[in-house]
């Protein structure tokens, strides 16, 4: 059981390290997506100025309708690009939150597994102690029966005639007819 707990802890540590790497990687993605969004916002400012200038030039007759529509399309593409970059940044942030939640799930999962293994280990130790208690109890019972059983026999320390017989108890003497 100790080996099982150590294996679970090693496995947990490896998974946590993998998750930490994912978190670092996701933070880098967020930094990249943030930089791309800032660059896109700078572009949109430029395209907004160009669009406003093109609108003024179109209404004053300095540029043709096709040139104005071309600049309008460029401006709208820049606006769409900003929305794509914002969505990508939000997805990266959401992925970071998911990886952090995954880390918490890993911690909880392995905490439960380790506690279960410890519980099983302590249960085994308890069963072993209970078994040893039962063995001691049976040995004691056997010793009691054995010593009682020996009281049914008359044993003499030397070979020959029995001079006196005593009954179990304190200073009890048996007479010839008592046995």
mmCIF file with all atom_site columns, C-alpha atoms in Angstrom:
data_model
loop_
_atom_site.group_PDB
_atom_site.id
_atom_site.type_symbol
_atom_site.label_atom_id
_atom_site.label_alt_id
_atom_site.label_comp_id
_atom_site.label_asym_id
_atom_site.label_entity_id
_atom_site.label_seq_id
_atom_site.pdbx_PDB_ins_code
_atom_site.Cartn_x
_atom_site.Cartn_y
_atom_site.Cartn_z
_atom_site.occupancy
_atom_site.B_iso_or_equiv
_atom_site.pdbx_formal_charge
_atom_site.auth_seq_id
_atom_site.auth_comp_id
_atom_site.auth_asym_id
_atom_site.auth_atom_id
_atom_site.pdbx_PDB_model_num
ATOM 1   C CA . UNK A 1 1   ? 0.000   0.000   0.000   1.00 0.00 ? 1   UNK A CA 1
ATOM 2   C CA . UNK A 1 2   ? 2.935   2.350   0.679   1.00 0.00 ? 2   UNK A CA 1
ATOM 3   C CA . UNK A 1 3   ? 4.259   1.683   -2.827  1.00 0.00 ? 3   UNK A CA 1
ATOM 4   C CA . UNK A 1 4   ? 0.802   2.322   -4.240  1.00 0.00 ? 4   UNK A CA 1
ATOM 5   C CA . UNK A 1 5   ? 0.599   5.691   -2.474  1.00 0.00 ? 5   UNK A CA 1
ATOM 6   C CA . UNK A 1 6   ? 4.078   6.654   -3.686  1.00 0.00 ? 6   UNK A CA 1
ATOM 7   C CA . UNK A 1 7   ? 3.123   5.677   -7.251  1.00 0.00 ? 7   UNK A CA 1
ATOM 8   C CA . UNK A 1 8   ? -0.068  7.744   -6.978  1.00 0.00 ? 8   UNK A CA 1
ATOM 9   C CA . UNK A 1 9   ? 1.898   10.734  -5.695  1.00 0.00 ? 9   UNK A CA 1
ATOM 10  C CA . UNK A 1 10  ? 4.431   10.436  -8.544  1.00 0.00 ? 10  UNK A CA 1
ATOM 11  C CA . UNK A 1 11  ? 1.627   10.147  -11.088 1.00 0.00 ? 11  UNK A CA 1
ATOM 12  C CA . UNK A 1 12  ? -0.099  13.176  -9.541  1.00 0.00 ? 12  UNK A CA 1
ATOM 13  C CA . UNK A 1 13  ? 3.128   15.186  -9.666  1.00 0.00 ? 13  UNK A CA 1
ATOM 14  C CA . UNK A 1 14  ? 3.667   14.330  -13.334 1.00 0.00 ? 14  UNK A CA 1
ATOM 15  C CA . UNK A 1 15  ? 0.106   15.294  -14.269 1.00 0.00 ? 15  UNK A CA 1
ATOM 16  C CA . UNK A 1 16  ? 0.390   18.526  -12.289 1.00 0.00 ? 16  UNK A CA 1
ATOM 17  C CA . UNK A 1 17  ? 3.653   19.366  -14.067 1.00 0.00 ? 17  UNK A CA 1
ATOM 18  C CA . UNK A 1 18  ? 2.000   18.716  -17.432 1.00 0.00 ? 18  UNK A CA 1
ATOM 19  C CA . UNK A 1 19  ? -0.884  20.957  -16.435 1.00 0.00 ? 19  UNK A CA 1
ATOM 20  C CA . UNK A 1 20  ? 1.505   23.686  -15.260 1.00 0.00 ? 20  UNK A CA 1
ATOM 21  C CA . UNK A 1 21  ? 3.210   23.515  -18.657 1.00 0.00 ? 21  UNK A CA 1
ATOM 22  C CA . UNK A 1 22  ? -0.188  23.887  -20.344 1.00 0.00 ? 22  UNK A CA 1
ATOM 23  C CA . UNK A 1 23  ? -0.929  26.910  -18.143 1.00 0.00 ? 23  UNK A CA 1
ATOM 24  C CA . UNK A 1 24  ? 2.385   28.547  -19.068 1.00 0.00 ? 24  UNK A CA 1
ATOM 25  C CA . UNK A 1 25  ? 1.771   27.799  -22.736 1.00 0.00 ? 25  UNK A CA 1
ATOM 26  C CA . UNK A 1 26  ? -1.746  29.239  -22.559 1.00 0.00 ? 26  UNK A CA 1
ATOM 27  C CA . UNK A 1 27  ? -0.455  32.409  -20.888 1.00 0.00 ? 27  UNK A CA 1
ATOM 28  C CA . UNK A 1 28  ? 2.007   32.799  -23.768 1.00 0.00 ? 28  UNK A CA 1
ATOM 29  C CA . UNK A 1 29  ? -0.860  32.391  -26.242 1.00 0.00 ? 29  UNK A CA 1
ATOM 30  C CA . UNK A 1 30  ? -2.777  35.095  -24.377 1.00 0.00 ? 30  UNK A CA 1
ATOM 31  C CA . UNK A 1 31  ? 0.247   37.416  -24.552 1.00 0.00 ? 31  UNK A CA 1
ATOM 32  C CA . UNK A 1 32  ? 0.575   36.798  -28.303 1.00 0.00 ? 32  UNK A CA 1
ATOM 33  C CA . UNK A 1 33  ? -3.150  37.282  -28.895 1.00 0.00 ? 33  UNK A CA 1
ATOM 34  C CA . UNK A 1 34  ? -3.087  40.483  -26.819 1.00 0.00 ? 34  UNK A CA 1
ATOM 35  C CA . UNK A 1 35  ? -0.189  41.810  -28.896 1.00 0.00 ? 35  UNK A CA 1
ATOM 36  C CA . UNK A 1 36  ? -2.008  40.932  -32.105 1.00 0.00 ? 36  UNK A CA 1
ATOM 37  C CA . UNK A 1 37  ? -5.121  42.714  -30.842 1.00 0.00 ? 37  UNK A CA 1
ATOM 38  C CA . UNK A 1 38  ? -3.099  45.848  -29.998 1.00 0.00 ? 38  UNK A CA 1
ATOM 39  C CA . UNK A 1 39  ? -1.559  45.749  -33.495 1.00 0.00 ? 39  UNK A CA 1
ATOM 40  C CA . UNK A 1 40  ? -5.030  45.307  -34.973 1.00 0.00 ? 40  UNK A CA 1
ATOM 41  C CA . UNK A 1 41  ? -6.362  48.255  -32.981 1.00 0.00 ? 41  UNK A CA 1
ATOM 42  C CA . UNK A 1 42  ? -3.504  50.393  -34.300 1.00 0.00 ? 42  UNK A CA 1
ATOM 43  C CA . UNK A 1 43  ? -4.408  49.314  -37.840 1.00 0.00 ? 43  UNK A CA 1
ATOM 44  C CA . UNK A 1 44  ? -8.079  50.133  -37.270 1.00 0.00 ? 44  UNK A CA 1
ATOM 45  C CA . UNK A 1 45  ? -7.116  53.640  -36.129 1.00 0.00 ? 45  UNK A CA 1
ATOM 46  C CA . UNK A 1 46  ? -5.142  54.093  -39.358 1.00 0.00 ? 46  UNK A CA 1
ATOM 47  C CA . UNK A 1 47  ? -7.941  52.675  -41.508 1.00 0.00 ? 47  UNK A CA 1
ATOM 48  C CA . UNK A 1 48  ? -10.500 54.822  -39.695 1.00 0.00 ? 48  UNK A CA 1
ATOM 49  C CA . UNK A 1 49  ? -8.518  57.981  -40.546 1.00 0.00 ? 49  UNK A CA 1
ATOM 50  C CA . UNK A 1 50  ? -8.112  56.811  -44.129 1.00 0.00 ? 50  UNK A CA 1
ATOM 51  C CA . UNK A 1 51  ? -11.820 55.957  -44.376 1.00 0.00 ? 51  UNK A CA 1
ATOM 52  C CA . UNK A 1 52  ? -12.857 59.367  -43.004 1.00 0.00 ? 52  UNK A CA 1
ATOM 53  C CA . UNK A 1 53  ? -10.441 61.067  -45.394 1.00 0.00 ? 53  UNK A CA 1
ATOM 54  C CA . UNK A 1 54  ? -11.749 58.990  -48.316 1.00 0.00 ? 54  UNK A CA 1
ATOM 55  C CA . UNK A 1 55  ? -15.322 59.901  -47.386 1.00 0.00 ? 55  UNK A CA 1
ATOM 56  C CA . UNK A 1 56  ? -14.444 63.601  -47.371 1.00 0.00 ? 56  UNK A CA 1
ATOM 57  C CA . UNK A 1 57  ? -12.566 63.259  -50.672 1.00 0.00 ? 57  UNK A CA 1
ATOM 58  C CA . UNK A 1 58  ? -15.424 61.294  -52.246 1.00 0.00 ? 58  UNK A CA 1
ATOM 59  C CA . UNK A 1 59  ? -18.063 63.889  -51.233 1.00 0.00 ? 59  UNK A CA 1
ATOM 60  C CA . UNK A 1 60  ? -15.824 66.644  -52.539 1.00 0.00 ? 60  UNK A CA 1
ATOM 61  C CA . UNK A 1 61  ? -15.331 64.730  -55.800 1.00 0.00 ? 61  UNK A CA 1
ATOM 62  C CA . UNK A 1 62  ? -11.565 64.158  -55.419 1.00 0.00 ? 62  UNK A CA 1
ATOM 63  C CA . UNK A 1 63  ? -11.835 60.341  -55.694 1.00 0.00 ? 63  UNK A CA 1
ATOM 64  C CA . UNK A 1 64  ? -14.108 58.044  -57.622 1.00 0.00 ? 64  UNK A CA 1
ATOM 65  C CA . UNK A 1 65  ? -16.840 55.846  -56.172 1.00 0.00 ? 65  UNK A CA 1
ATOM 66  C CA . UNK A 1 66  ? -14.803 52.674  -56.846 1.00 0.00 ? 66  UNK A CA 1
ATOM 67  C CA . UNK A 1 67  ? -11.806 54.107  -54.913 1.00 0.00 ? 67  UNK A CA 1
ATOM 68  C CA . UNK A 1 68  ? -14.117 55.056  -52.016 1.00 0.00 ? 68  UNK A CA 1
ATOM 69  C CA . UNK A 1 69  ? -15.687 51.569  -52.002 1.00 0.00 ? 69  UNK A CA 1
ATOM 70  C CA . UNK A 1 70  ? -12.208 50.019  -52.032 1.00 0.00 ? 70  UNK A CA 1
ATOM 71  C CA . UNK A 1 71  ? -11.224 52.028  -48.932 1.00 0.00 ? 71  UNK A CA 1
ATOM 72  C CA . UNK A 1 72  ? -14.575 51.228  -47.311 1.00 0.00 ? 72  UNK A CA 1
ATOM 73  C CA . UNK A 1 73  ? -13.975 47.501  -47.884 1.00 0.00 ? 73  UNK A CA 1
ATOM 74  C CA . UNK A 1 74  ? -10.453 47.802  -46.407 1.00 0.00 ? 74  UNK A CA 1
ATOM 75  C CA . UNK A 1 75  ? -11.893 49.547  -43.336 1.00 0.00 ? 75  UNK A CA 1
ATOM 76  C CA . UNK A 1 76  ? -14.605 46.882  -42.899 1.00 0.00 ? 76  UNK A CA 1
ATOM 77  C CA . UNK A 1 77  ? -12.024 44.097  -43.239 1.00 0.00 ? 77  UNK A CA 1
ATOM 78  C CA . UNK A 1 78  ? -9.974  45.758  -40.482 1.00 0.00 ? 78  UNK A CA 1
ATOM 79  C CA . UNK A 1 79  ? -13.079 45.924  -38.252 1.00 0.00 ? 79  UNK A CA 1
ATOM 80  C CA . UNK A 1 80  ? -13.772 42.234  -38.937 1.00 0.00 ? 80  UNK A CA 1
ATOM 81  C CA . UNK A 1 81  ? -10.129 41.398  -38.197 1.00 0.00 ? 81  UNK A CA 1
ATOM 82  C CA . UNK A 1 82  ? -10.437 43.147  -34.801 1.00 0.00 ? 82  UNK A CA 1
ATOM 83  C CA . UNK A 1 83  ? -13.480 41.038  -33.965 1.00 0.00 ? 83  UNK A CA 1
ATOM 84  C CA . UNK A 1 84  ? -11.611 37.854  -34.942 1.00 0.00 ? 84  UNK A CA 1
ATOM 85  C CA . UNK A 1 85  ? -8.612  38.892  -32.781 1.00 0.00 ? 85  UNK A CA 1
ATOM 86  C CA . UNK A 1 86  ? -10.881 39.701  -29.815 1.00 0.00 ? 86  UNK A CA 1
ATOM 87  C CA . UNK A 1 87  ? -12.602 36.312  -30.172 1.00 0.00 ? 87  UNK A CA 1
ATOM 88  C CA . UNK A 1 88  ? -9.239  34.551  -30.372 1.00 0.00 ? 88  UNK A CA 1
ATOM 89  C CA . UNK A 1 89  ? -8.037  36.340  -27.228 1.00 0.00 ? 89  UNK A CA 1
ATOM 90  C CA . UNK A 1 90  ? -11.247 35.427  -25.403 1.00 0.00 ? 90  UNK A CA 1
ATOM 91  C CA . UNK A 1 91  ? -10.880 31.786  -26.499 1.00 0.00 ? 91  UNK A CA 1
ATOM 92  C CA . UNK A 1 92  ? -7.296  31.739  -25.213 1.00 0.00 ? 92  UNK A CA 1
ATOM 93  C CA . UNK A 1 93  ? -8.437  33.163  -21.868 1.00 0.00 ? 93  UNK A CA 1
ATOM 94  C CA . UNK A 1 94  ? -11.235 30.595  -21.668 1.00 0.00 ? 94  UNK A CA 1
ATOM 95  C CA . UNK A 1 95  ? -8.767  27.818  -22.434 1.00 0.00 ? 95  UNK A CA 1
ATOM 96  C CA . UNK A 1 96  ? -6.558  29.082  -19.585 1.00 0.00 ? 96  UNK A CA 1
ATOM 97  C CA . UNK A 1 97  ? -9.528  28.925  -17.202 1.00 0.00 ? 97  UNK A CA 1
ATOM 98  C CA . UNK A 1 98  ? -10.277 25.384  -18.422 1.00 0.00 ? 98  UNK A CA 1
ATOM 99  C CA . UNK A 1 99  ? -6.682  24.260  -17.812 1.00 0.00 ? 99  UNK A CA 1
ATOM 100 C CA . UNK A 1 100 ? -6.737  25.779  -14.314 1.00 0.00 ? 100 UNK A CA 1
ATOM 101 C CA . UNK A 1 101 ? -10.001 23.921  -13.627 1.00 0.00 ? 101 UNK A CA 1
ATOM 102 C CA . UNK A 1 102 ? -8.381  20.750  -14.980 1.00 0.00 ? 102 UNK A CA 1
ATOM 103 C CA . UNK A 1 103 ? -5.522  21.245  -12.508 1.00 0.00 ? 103 UNK A CA 1
ATOM 104 C CA . UNK A 1 104 ? -8.000  21.544  -9.638  1.00 0.00 ? 104 UNK A CA 1
ATOM 105 C CA . UNK A 1 105 ? -9.745  18.371  -10.831 1.00 0.00 ? 105 UNK A CA 1
ATOM 106 C CA . UNK A 1 106 ? -6.426  16.513  -10.932 1.00 0.00 ? 106 UNK A CA 1
ATOM 107 C CA . UNK A 1 107 ? -5.634  17.630  -7.384  1.00 0.00 ? 107 UNK A CA 1
ATOM 108 C CA . UNK A 1 108 ? -9.056  16.494  -6.144  1.00 0.00 ? 108 UNK A CA 1
ATOM 109 C CA . UNK A 1 109 ? -8.933  13.197  -8.038  1.00 0.00 ? 109 UNK A CA 1
ATOM 110 C CA . UNK A 1 110 ? -5.518  12.254  -6.685  1.00 0.00 ? 110 UNK A CA 1
ATOM 111 C CA . UNK A 1 111 ? -6.371  13.464  -3.188  1.00 0.00 ? 111 UNK A CA 1
ATOM 112 C CA . UNK A 1 112 ? -9.321  11.053  -3.246  1.00 0.00 ? 112 UNK A CA 1
ATOM 113 C CA . UNK A 1 113 ? -7.208  8.199   -4.638  1.00 0.00 ? 113 UNK A CA 1
ATOM 114 C CA . UNK A 1 114 ? -4.451  8.712   -2.053  1.00 0.00 ? 114 UNK A CA 1
ATOM 115 C CA . UNK A 1 115 ? -6.954  8.932   0.808   1.00 0.00 ? 115 UNK A CA 1
ATOM 116 C CA . UNK A 1 116 ? -8.618  5.735   -0.415  1.00 0.00 ? 116 UNK A CA 1
ATOM 117 C CA . UNK A 1 117 ? -5.252  3.953   -0.559  1.00 0.00 ? 117 UNK A CA 1
ATOM 118 C CA . UNK A 1 118 ? -4.396  5.186   2.946   1.00 0.00 ? 118 UNK A CA 1
ATOM 119 C CA . UNK A 1 119 ? -7.793  4.009   4.200   1.00 0.00 ? 119 UNK A CA 1
ATOM 120 C CA . UNK A 1 120 ? -7.225  0.578   2.686   1.00 0.00 ? 120 UNK A CA 1
ATOM 121 C CA . UNK A 1 121 ? -3.751  0.460   4.245   1.00 0.00 ? 121 UNK A CA 1
ATOM 122 C CA . UNK A 1 122 ? -5.076  1.345   7.688   1.00 0.00 ? 122 UNK A CA 1
ATOM 123 C CA . UNK A 1 123 ? -7.877  -1.176  7.227   1.00 0.00 ? 123 UNK A CA 1
ATOM 124 C CA . UNK A 1 124 ? -5.298  -3.876  6.479   1.00 0.00 ? 124 UNK A CA 1
ATOM 125 C CA . UNK A 1 125 ? -3.264  -2.887  9.541   1.00 0.00 ? 125 UNK A CA 1
ATOM 126 C CA . UNK A 1 126 ? -6.420  -3.004  11.648  1.00 0.00 ? 126 UNK A CA 1
ATOM 127 C CA . UNK A 1 127 ? -7.315  -6.447  10.280  1.00 0.00 ? 127 UNK A CA 1
ATOM 128 C CA . UNK A 1 128 ? -3.803  -7.713  11.039  1.00 0.00 ? 128 UNK A CA 1
ATOM 129 C CA . UNK A 1 129 ? -3.993  -6.398  14.610  1.00 0.00 ? 129 UNK A CA 1
ATOM 130 C CA . UNK A 1 130 ? -7.443  -7.913  15.029  1.00 0.00 ? 130 UNK A CA 1
ATOM 131 C CA . UNK A 1 131 ? -6.146  -11.258 13.765  1.00 0.00 ? 131 UNK A CA 1
ATOM 132 C CA . UNK A 1 132 ? -3.201  -11.130 16.182  1.00 0.00 ? 132 UNK A CA 1
ATOM 133 C CA . UNK A 1 133 ? -5.643  -10.388 19.013  1.00 0.00 ? 133 UNK A CA 1
ATOM 134 C CA . UNK A 1 134 ? -7.749  -13.392 18.018  1.00 0.00 ? 134 UNK A CA 1
ATOM 135 C CA . UNK A 1 135 ? -4.637  -15.602 17.907  1.00 0.00 ? 135 UNK A CA 1
ATOM 136 C CA . UNK A 1 136 ? -3.578  -14.432 21.384  1.00 0.00 ? 136 UNK A CA 1
ATOM 137 C CA . UNK A 1 137 ? -7.080  -15.027 22.681  1.00 0.00 ? 137 UNK A CA 1
ATOM 138 C CA . UNK A 1 138 ? -7.141  -18.561 21.248  1.00 0.00 ? 138 UNK A CA 1
ATOM 139 C CA . UNK A 1 139 ? -3.675  -19.320 22.685  1.00 0.00 ? 139 UNK A CA 1
ATOM 140 C CA . UNK A 1 140 ? -4.849  -18.138 26.106  1.00 0.00 ? 140 UNK A CA 1
ATOM 141 C CA . UNK A 1 141 ? -8.005  -20.242 25.857  1.00 0.00 ? 141 UNK A CA 1
ATOM 142 C CA . UNK A 1 142 ? -5.914  -23.271 24.844  1.00 0.00 ? 142 UNK A CA 1
ATOM 143 C CA . UNK A 1 143 ? -3.527  -22.688 27.768  1.00 0.00 ? 143 UNK A CA 1
ATOM 144 C CA . UNK A 1 144 ? -6.493  -22.511 30.176  1.00 0.00 ? 144 UNK A CA 1
ATOM 145 C CA . UNK A 1 145 ? -7.974  -25.762 28.823  1.00 0.00 ? 145 UNK A CA 1
ATOM 146 C CA . UNK A 1 146 ? -4.581  -27.425 28.922  1.00 0.00 ? 146 UNK A CA 1
ATOM 147 C CA . UNK A 1 147 ? -3.950  -26.460 32.550  1.00 0.00 ? 147 UNK A CA 1
ATOM 148 C CA . UNK A 1 148 ? -7.472  -27.562 33.565  1.00 0.00 ? 148 UNK A CA 1
ATOM 149 C CA . UNK A 1 149 ? -7.022  -30.810 31.709  1.00 0.00 ? 149 UNK A CA 1
ATOM 150 C CA . UNK A 1 150 ? -3.827  -31.530 33.649  1.00 0.00 ? 150 UNK A CA 1
ATOM 151 C CA . UNK A 1 151 ? -5.787  -31.323 36.918  1.00 0.00 ? 151 UNK A CA 1
ATOM 152 C CA . UNK A 1 152 ? -7.571  -34.571 36.061  1.00 0.00 ? 152 UNK A CA 1
ATOM 153 C CA . UNK A 1 153 ? -4.371  -36.609 36.380  1.00 0.00 ? 153 UNK A CA 1
ATOM 154 C CA . UNK A 1 154 ? -2.345  -37.434 39.450  1.00 0.00 ? 154 UNK A CA 1
ATOM 155 C CA . UNK A 1 155 ? 1.313   -36.923 38.724  1.00 0.00 ? 155 UNK A CA 1
ATOM 156 C CA . UNK A 1 156 ? 4.086   -37.847 41.092  1.00 0.00 ? 156 UNK A CA 1
ATOM 157 C CA . UNK A 1 157 ? 7.460   -36.171 41.002  1.00 0.00 ? 157 UNK A CA 1
ATOM 158 C CA . UNK A 1 158 ? 9.180   -39.549 41.571  1.00 0.00 ? 158 UNK A CA 1
ATOM 159 C CA . UNK A 1 159 ? 8.461   -43.145 40.720  1.00 0.00 ? 159 UNK A CA 1
ATOM 160 C CA . UNK A 1 160 ? 6.881   -45.167 43.436  1.00 0.00 ? 160 UNK A CA 1
ATOM 161 C CA . UNK A 1 161 ? 3.964   -44.933 45.770  1.00 0.00 ? 161 UNK A CA 1
ATOM 162 C CA . UNK A 1 162 ? 1.713   -41.947 46.097  1.00 0.00 ? 162 UNK A CA 1
ATOM 163 C CA . UNK A 1 163 ? 1.877   -40.666 49.622  1.00 0.00 ? 163 UNK A CA 1
ATOM 164 C CA . UNK A 1 164 ? -0.810  -38.045 49.504  1.00 0.00 ? 164 UNK A CA 1
ATOM 165 C CA . UNK A 1 165 ? -3.203  -36.664 46.888  1.00 0.00 ? 165 UNK A CA 1
ATOM 166 C CA . UNK A 1 166 ? -4.509  -33.156 46.960  1.00 0.00 ? 166 UNK A CA 1
ATOM 167 C CA . UNK A 1 167 ? -7.546  -31.773 45.237  1.00 0.00 ? 167 UNK A CA 1
ATOM 168 C CA . UNK A 1 168 ? -7.391  -28.522 43.316  1.00 0.00 ? 168 UNK A CA 1
ATOM 169 C CA . UNK A 1 169 ? -7.703  -25.748 45.794  1.00 0.00 ? 169 UNK A CA 1
ATOM 170 C CA . UNK A 1 170 ? -5.834  -24.489 48.784  1.00 0.00 ? 170 UNK A CA 1
ATOM 171 C CA . UNK A 1 171 ? -4.808  -27.140 51.380  1.00 0.00 ? 171 UNK A CA 1
ATOM 172 C CA . UNK A 1 172 ? -7.450  -29.660 50.324  1.00 0.00 ? 172 UNK A CA 1
ATOM 173 C CA . UNK A 1 173 ? -6.485  -33.226 51.216  1.00 0.00 ? 173 UNK A CA 1
ATOM 174 C CA . UNK A 1 174 ? -8.160  -36.261 49.709  1.00 0.00 ? 174 UNK A CA 1
ATOM 175 C CA . UNK A 1 175 ? -8.909  -39.374 51.644  1.00 0.00 ? 175 UNK A CA 1
ATOM 176 C CA . UNK A 1 176 ? -8.703  -42.892 50.321  1.00 0.00 ? 176 UNK A CA 1
ATOM 177 C CA . UNK A 1 177 ? -12.349 -43.078 49.377  1.00 0.00 ? 177 UNK A CA 1
ATOM 178 C CA . UNK A 1 178 ? -12.574 -39.603 47.827  1.00 0.00 ? 178 UNK A CA 1
ATOM 179 C CA . UNK A 1 179 ? -11.002 -40.489 44.534  1.00 0.00 ? 179 UNK A CA 1
#
